[in-house]
Structure formats: C-alpha cells, structure tokens
Tab-separated table of C-alpha atoms in Angstrom:
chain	number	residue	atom	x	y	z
A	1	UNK	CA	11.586	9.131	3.224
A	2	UNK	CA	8.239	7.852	4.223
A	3	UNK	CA	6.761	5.563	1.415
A	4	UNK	CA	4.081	3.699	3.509
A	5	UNK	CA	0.531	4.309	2.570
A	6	UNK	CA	-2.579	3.206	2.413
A	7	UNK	CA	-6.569	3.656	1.634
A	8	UNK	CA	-7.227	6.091	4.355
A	9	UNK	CA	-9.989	4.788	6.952
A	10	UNK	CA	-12.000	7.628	6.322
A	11	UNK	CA	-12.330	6.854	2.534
A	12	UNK	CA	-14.655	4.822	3.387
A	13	UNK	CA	-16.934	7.842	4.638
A	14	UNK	CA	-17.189	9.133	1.545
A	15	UNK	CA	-16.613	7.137	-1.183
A	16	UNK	CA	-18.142	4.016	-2.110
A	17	UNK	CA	-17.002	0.747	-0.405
A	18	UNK	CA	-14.176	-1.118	-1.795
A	19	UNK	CA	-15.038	-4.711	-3.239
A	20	UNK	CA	-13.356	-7.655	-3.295
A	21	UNK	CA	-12.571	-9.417	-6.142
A	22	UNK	CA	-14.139	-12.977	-6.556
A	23	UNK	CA	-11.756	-14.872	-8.503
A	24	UNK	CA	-10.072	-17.290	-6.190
A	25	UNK	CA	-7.054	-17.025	-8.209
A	26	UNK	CA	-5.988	-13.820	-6.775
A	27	UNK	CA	-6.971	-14.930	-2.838
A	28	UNK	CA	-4.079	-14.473	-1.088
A	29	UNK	CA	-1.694	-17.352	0.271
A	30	UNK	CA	-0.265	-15.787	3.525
A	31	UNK	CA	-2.227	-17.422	6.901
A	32	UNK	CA	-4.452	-15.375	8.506
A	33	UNK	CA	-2.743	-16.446	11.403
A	34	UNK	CA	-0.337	-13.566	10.287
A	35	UNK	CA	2.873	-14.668	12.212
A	36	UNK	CA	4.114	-12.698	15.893
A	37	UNK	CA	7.658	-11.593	14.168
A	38	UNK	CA	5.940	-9.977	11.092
A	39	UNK	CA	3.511	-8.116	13.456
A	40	UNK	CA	5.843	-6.817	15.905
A	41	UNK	CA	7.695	-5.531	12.841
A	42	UNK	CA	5.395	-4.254	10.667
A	43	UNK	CA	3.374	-2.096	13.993
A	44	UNK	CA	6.869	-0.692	14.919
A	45	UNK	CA	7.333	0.190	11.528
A	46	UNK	CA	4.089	1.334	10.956
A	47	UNK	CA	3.833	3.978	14.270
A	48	UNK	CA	7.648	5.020	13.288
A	49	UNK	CA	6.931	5.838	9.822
A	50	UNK	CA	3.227	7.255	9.866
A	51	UNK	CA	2.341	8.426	13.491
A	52	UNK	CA	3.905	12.355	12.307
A	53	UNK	CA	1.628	12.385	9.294
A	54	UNK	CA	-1.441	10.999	10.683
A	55	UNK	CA	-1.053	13.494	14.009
A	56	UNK	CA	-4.003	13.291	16.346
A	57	UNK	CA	-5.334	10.832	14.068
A	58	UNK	CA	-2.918	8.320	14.808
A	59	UNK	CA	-3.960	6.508	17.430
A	60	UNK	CA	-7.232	5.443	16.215
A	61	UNK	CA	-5.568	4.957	12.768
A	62	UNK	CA	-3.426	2.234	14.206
A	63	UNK	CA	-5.953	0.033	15.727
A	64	UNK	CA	-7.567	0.021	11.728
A	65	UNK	CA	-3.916	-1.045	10.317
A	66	UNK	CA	-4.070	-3.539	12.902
A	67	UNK	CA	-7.195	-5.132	11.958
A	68	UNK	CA	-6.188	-5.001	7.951
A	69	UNK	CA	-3.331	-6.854	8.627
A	70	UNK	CA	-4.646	-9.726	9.484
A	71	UNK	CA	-7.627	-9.300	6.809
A	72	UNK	CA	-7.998	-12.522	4.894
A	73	UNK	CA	-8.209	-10.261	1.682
A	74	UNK	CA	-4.444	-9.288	2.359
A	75	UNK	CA	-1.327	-9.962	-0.203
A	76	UNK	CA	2.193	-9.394	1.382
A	77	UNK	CA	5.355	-9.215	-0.339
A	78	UNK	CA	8.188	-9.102	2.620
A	79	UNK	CA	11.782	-7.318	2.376
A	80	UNK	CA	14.757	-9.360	3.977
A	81	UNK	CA	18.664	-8.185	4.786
A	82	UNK	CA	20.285	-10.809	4.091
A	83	UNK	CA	24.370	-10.811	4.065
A	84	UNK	CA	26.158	-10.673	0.490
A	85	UNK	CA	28.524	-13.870	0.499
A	86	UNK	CA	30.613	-12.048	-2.414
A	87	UNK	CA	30.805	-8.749	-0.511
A	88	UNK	CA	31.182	-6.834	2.747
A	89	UNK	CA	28.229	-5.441	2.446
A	90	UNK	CA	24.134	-6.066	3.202
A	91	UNK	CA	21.905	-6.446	0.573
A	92	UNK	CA	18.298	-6.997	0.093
A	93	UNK	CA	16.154	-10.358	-0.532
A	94	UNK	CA	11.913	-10.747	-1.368
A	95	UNK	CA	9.995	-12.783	-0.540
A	96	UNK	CA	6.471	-13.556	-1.562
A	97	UNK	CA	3.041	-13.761	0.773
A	98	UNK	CA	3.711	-18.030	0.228
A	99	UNK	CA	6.198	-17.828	2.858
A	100	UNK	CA	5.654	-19.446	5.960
A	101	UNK	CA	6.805	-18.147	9.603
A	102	UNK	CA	9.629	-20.582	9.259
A	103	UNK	CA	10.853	-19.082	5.972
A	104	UNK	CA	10.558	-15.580	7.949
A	105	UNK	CA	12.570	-16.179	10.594
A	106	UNK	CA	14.915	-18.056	9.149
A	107	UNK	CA	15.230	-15.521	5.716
A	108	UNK	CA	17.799	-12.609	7.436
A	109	UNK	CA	15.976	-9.317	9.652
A	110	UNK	CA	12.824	-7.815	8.021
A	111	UNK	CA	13.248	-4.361	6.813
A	112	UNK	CA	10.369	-3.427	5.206
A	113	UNK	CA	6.514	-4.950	3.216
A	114	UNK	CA	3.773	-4.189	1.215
A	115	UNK	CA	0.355	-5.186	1.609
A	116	UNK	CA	-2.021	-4.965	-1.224
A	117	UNK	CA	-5.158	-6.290	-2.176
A	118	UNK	CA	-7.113	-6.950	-5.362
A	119	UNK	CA	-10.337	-4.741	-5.201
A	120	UNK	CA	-12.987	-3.496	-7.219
A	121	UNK	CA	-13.336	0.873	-7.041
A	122	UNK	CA	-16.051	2.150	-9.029
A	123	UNK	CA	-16.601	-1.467	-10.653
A	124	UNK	CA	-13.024	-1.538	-11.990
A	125	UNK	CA	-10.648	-3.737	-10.869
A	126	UNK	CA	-7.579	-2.425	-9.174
A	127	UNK	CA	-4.514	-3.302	-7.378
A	128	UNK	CA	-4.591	-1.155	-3.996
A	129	UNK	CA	-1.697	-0.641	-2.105
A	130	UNK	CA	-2.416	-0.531	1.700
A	131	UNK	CA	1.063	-0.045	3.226
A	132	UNK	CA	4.573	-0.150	1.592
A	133	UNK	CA	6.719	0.302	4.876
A	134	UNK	CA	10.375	0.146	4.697
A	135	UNK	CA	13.110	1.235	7.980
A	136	UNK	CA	14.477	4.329	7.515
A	137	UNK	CA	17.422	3.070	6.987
A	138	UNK	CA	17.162	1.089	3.976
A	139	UNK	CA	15.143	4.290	2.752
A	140	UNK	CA	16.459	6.495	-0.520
A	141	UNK	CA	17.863	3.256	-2.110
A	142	UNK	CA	15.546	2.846	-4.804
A	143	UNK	CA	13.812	0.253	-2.872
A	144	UNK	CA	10.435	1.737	-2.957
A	145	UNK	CA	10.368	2.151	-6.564
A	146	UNK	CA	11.467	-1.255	-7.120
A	147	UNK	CA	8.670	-2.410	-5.110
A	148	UNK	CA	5.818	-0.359	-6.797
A	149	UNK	CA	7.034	-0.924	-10.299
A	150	UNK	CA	6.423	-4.897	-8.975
A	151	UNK	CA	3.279	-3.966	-8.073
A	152	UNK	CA	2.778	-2.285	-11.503
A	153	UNK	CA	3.777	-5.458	-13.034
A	154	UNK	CA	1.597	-7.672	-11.076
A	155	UNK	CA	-1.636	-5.442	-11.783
A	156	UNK	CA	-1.119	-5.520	-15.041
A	157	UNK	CA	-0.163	-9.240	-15.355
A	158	UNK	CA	-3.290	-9.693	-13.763
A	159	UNK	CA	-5.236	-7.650	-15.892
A	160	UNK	CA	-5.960	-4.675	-13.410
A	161	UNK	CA	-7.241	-1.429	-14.663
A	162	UNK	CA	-4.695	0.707	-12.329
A	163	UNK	CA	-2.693	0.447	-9.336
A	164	UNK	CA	-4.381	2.653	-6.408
A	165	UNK	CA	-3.351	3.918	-3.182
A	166	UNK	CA	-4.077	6.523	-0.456
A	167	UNK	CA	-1.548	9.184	0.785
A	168	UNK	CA	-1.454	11.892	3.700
A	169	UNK	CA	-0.965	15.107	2.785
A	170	UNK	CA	1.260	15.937	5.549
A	171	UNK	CA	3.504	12.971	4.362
A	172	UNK	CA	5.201	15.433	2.030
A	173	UNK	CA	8.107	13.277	0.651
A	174	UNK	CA	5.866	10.626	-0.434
A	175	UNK	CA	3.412	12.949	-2.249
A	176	UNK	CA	6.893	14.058	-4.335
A	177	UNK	CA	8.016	10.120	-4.671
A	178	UNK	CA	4.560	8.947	-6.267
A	179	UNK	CA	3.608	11.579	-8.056
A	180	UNK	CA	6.867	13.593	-9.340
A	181	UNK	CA	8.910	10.339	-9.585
A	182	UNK	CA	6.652	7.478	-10.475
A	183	UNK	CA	4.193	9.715	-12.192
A	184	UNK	CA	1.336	9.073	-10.184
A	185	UNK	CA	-2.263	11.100	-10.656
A	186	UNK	CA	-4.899	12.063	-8.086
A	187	UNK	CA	-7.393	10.330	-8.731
A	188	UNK	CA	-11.078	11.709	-10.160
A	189	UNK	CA	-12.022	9.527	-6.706
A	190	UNK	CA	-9.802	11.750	-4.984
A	191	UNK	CA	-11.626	13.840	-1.923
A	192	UNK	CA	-10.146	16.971	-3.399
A	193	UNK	CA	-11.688	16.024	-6.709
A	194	UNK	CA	-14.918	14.583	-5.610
A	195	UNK	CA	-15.215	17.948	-3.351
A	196	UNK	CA	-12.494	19.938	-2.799
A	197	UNK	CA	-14.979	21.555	0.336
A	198	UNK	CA	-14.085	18.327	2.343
A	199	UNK	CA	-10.575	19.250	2.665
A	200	UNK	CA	-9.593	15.985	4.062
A	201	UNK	CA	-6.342	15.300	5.217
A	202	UNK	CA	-5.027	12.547	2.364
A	203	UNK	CA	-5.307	12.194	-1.824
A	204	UNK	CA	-6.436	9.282	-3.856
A	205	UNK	CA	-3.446	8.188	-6.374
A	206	UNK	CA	-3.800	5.835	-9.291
A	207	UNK	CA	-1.943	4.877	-12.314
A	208	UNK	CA	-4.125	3.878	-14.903
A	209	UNK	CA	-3.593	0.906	-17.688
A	210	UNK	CA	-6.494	0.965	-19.667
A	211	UNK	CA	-8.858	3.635	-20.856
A	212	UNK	CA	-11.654	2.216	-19.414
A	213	UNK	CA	-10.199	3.056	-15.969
A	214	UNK	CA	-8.601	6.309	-17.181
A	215	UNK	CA	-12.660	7.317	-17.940
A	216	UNK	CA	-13.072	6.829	-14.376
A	217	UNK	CA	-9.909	7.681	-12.567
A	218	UNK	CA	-7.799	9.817	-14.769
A	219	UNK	CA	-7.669	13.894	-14.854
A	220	UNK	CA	-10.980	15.445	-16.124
A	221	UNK	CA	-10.156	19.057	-15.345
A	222	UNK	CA	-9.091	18.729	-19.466
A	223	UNK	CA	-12.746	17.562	-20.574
C-alpha cells in the first residue's frame, strides 16, 4: 500500500501559504546538511511509491520533494530493520530527527520516514505531514498507523489544533487507509470543498483536536 503523502505543490496555487511556526522549540534538530544515505533512500522511495499516482505530474513533482527535504523547517522520524537477537526474524527500530549520519548508518537498512513540519493553515497551528514513505515490503504491517498515531501524539503534545496532510486521488489505497481506517476528514481547505469546479487531482485531510480548528477544518456540509 502506498502511505506516502504530502501537501501537494499545487496547494499552494490556491490556498493560502503555509506558515511557519515561530517558537524555536519546535525547530527541527536534523542538519540541513540532510545526509547522502537518507537521500538516496528516501528519492528511491519516493519515485517507487508516488511516480503512478502523480502520472505526468511526476517529474516536476520530484524536483519539489527534493527541495523540501532539505528545508530547514523539516522534522524526520526514520524507520530502521534491525535484526531481533531473541528471534529469527527482522523487526523494526525509530529513530528520531536528533540522529546524526553516524547513528544512520550504523542503526540497520532504512525502510521507510516521515517528514513533517509544524505550520500555521488558516492561523491554526497544525502538524503537516509531508511524506510518510515506507518499502513495499514492510507495507500492510501496521507500520503506517503506528507512525501517524505518533504523529497524533506529538501534535497534540504540542498543542496542535489537527494533524494535516495532502493525498492523490489516484493513490486509492491511501485515500481508504486515512480516511476509512484512521478516520481522517477532507478538509473544509480541501480543493473539492473550497471549489469542487477545480477538480484537482489530490484532497486536503485533517484530524482535528480542538473545536477551534474543527470551525475551520471540519465538515460543514451539516451547518
């Protein structure tokens, strides 16, 4: 199943820009200096898991992923195989963005990451997933879920209205995991919501924690 996702680069075209948050508390630790390993992984896994959804639009797409990666606004939280010492068997290790390019190459293979970042959308602060990318073959474990409901937990811990993230239409699978297994909405920031003329190719998602950003993000077709 294809989990990664994203704000799509043409949000930007017709929503209003994304802000960064100010407090230096939530400024992310990883170098800018993103290491070589994690890149070569994370473009691989990137063009493997998302160049069928985003067609035509791939190419172009990619060079934008590129450029976020290395973003000085970026969290990370990485995914390691490590071998089980107490069983034949592989399991699965995380490790935070604090980890240095010694840690990561020195931590077992990476098989998957998320990048997020703090923002403000619509003057409410979120936590907005850019990418959760995991290999195929550690895919249908649970993995994902784990990894969102950490994200869950860290937005709220750090007092975030919702947890955001953009998602291709064509990526079918992942439109079922977030919103028929975790529950997730489209967003009232949502192209098809703001306009459903646009017909753009990807939906908003949220999951809202206060009511404050359920006035602004949650379902309206009710009001």
């Amino acid at each position: 199943m294809r989990l990664s996702e994203r704000r799509g680069r043409n949000a930007a075209r017709y929503l209003p820009r994304r802000k960064p948050l100010k407090n230096s508390s939530k400024r992310p630790v990883l170098k800018r200096t993103t290491s070589l390993l994690f890149q070569r992984f994370a473009i691989s896994t990137q063009r493997l898991n998302m160049e069928g959804p985003y067609g035509s639009e791939w190419p172009e797409e990619e060079k934008v992923k590129r450029r976020e990666m290395v973003d000085h606004e970026a969290h990370y939280v990485f995914v390691h195989e490590v071998a089980n010492s107490n069983a034949d068997e592989m399991t699965t290790i995380l490790t935070a963005a604090e980890t240095s390019t010694c840690c990561l190459k020195n931590s077992g293979p990476l098989v998957g990451f998320v990048q997020y970042r703090f923002v403000l959308e619509e003057e409410i602060p979120v936590l907005y997933v850019y990418e959760l990318q995991l290999e195929p073959r550690v895919q249908g474990k649970g993995l994902g879920k784990f990894l969102m409901q950490l994200l869950e937990f860290m937005a709220q811990k750090n007092c975030m209205g919702a947890v955001m993230l953009t998602v291709q239409k064509a990526n079918v699978l992942a439109v079922d995991f977030y919103i028929s297994k975790l529950r997730y909405i489209i967003s009232a920031t949502s192209p098809s919501k703001v306009n459903p003329m646009m017909n753009k190719s990807y939906e908003i998602l949220c999951k809202v924690f206060n009511d404050e950003a359920n006035t602004v993000f949650g379902d309206r077709e009710d009001e």
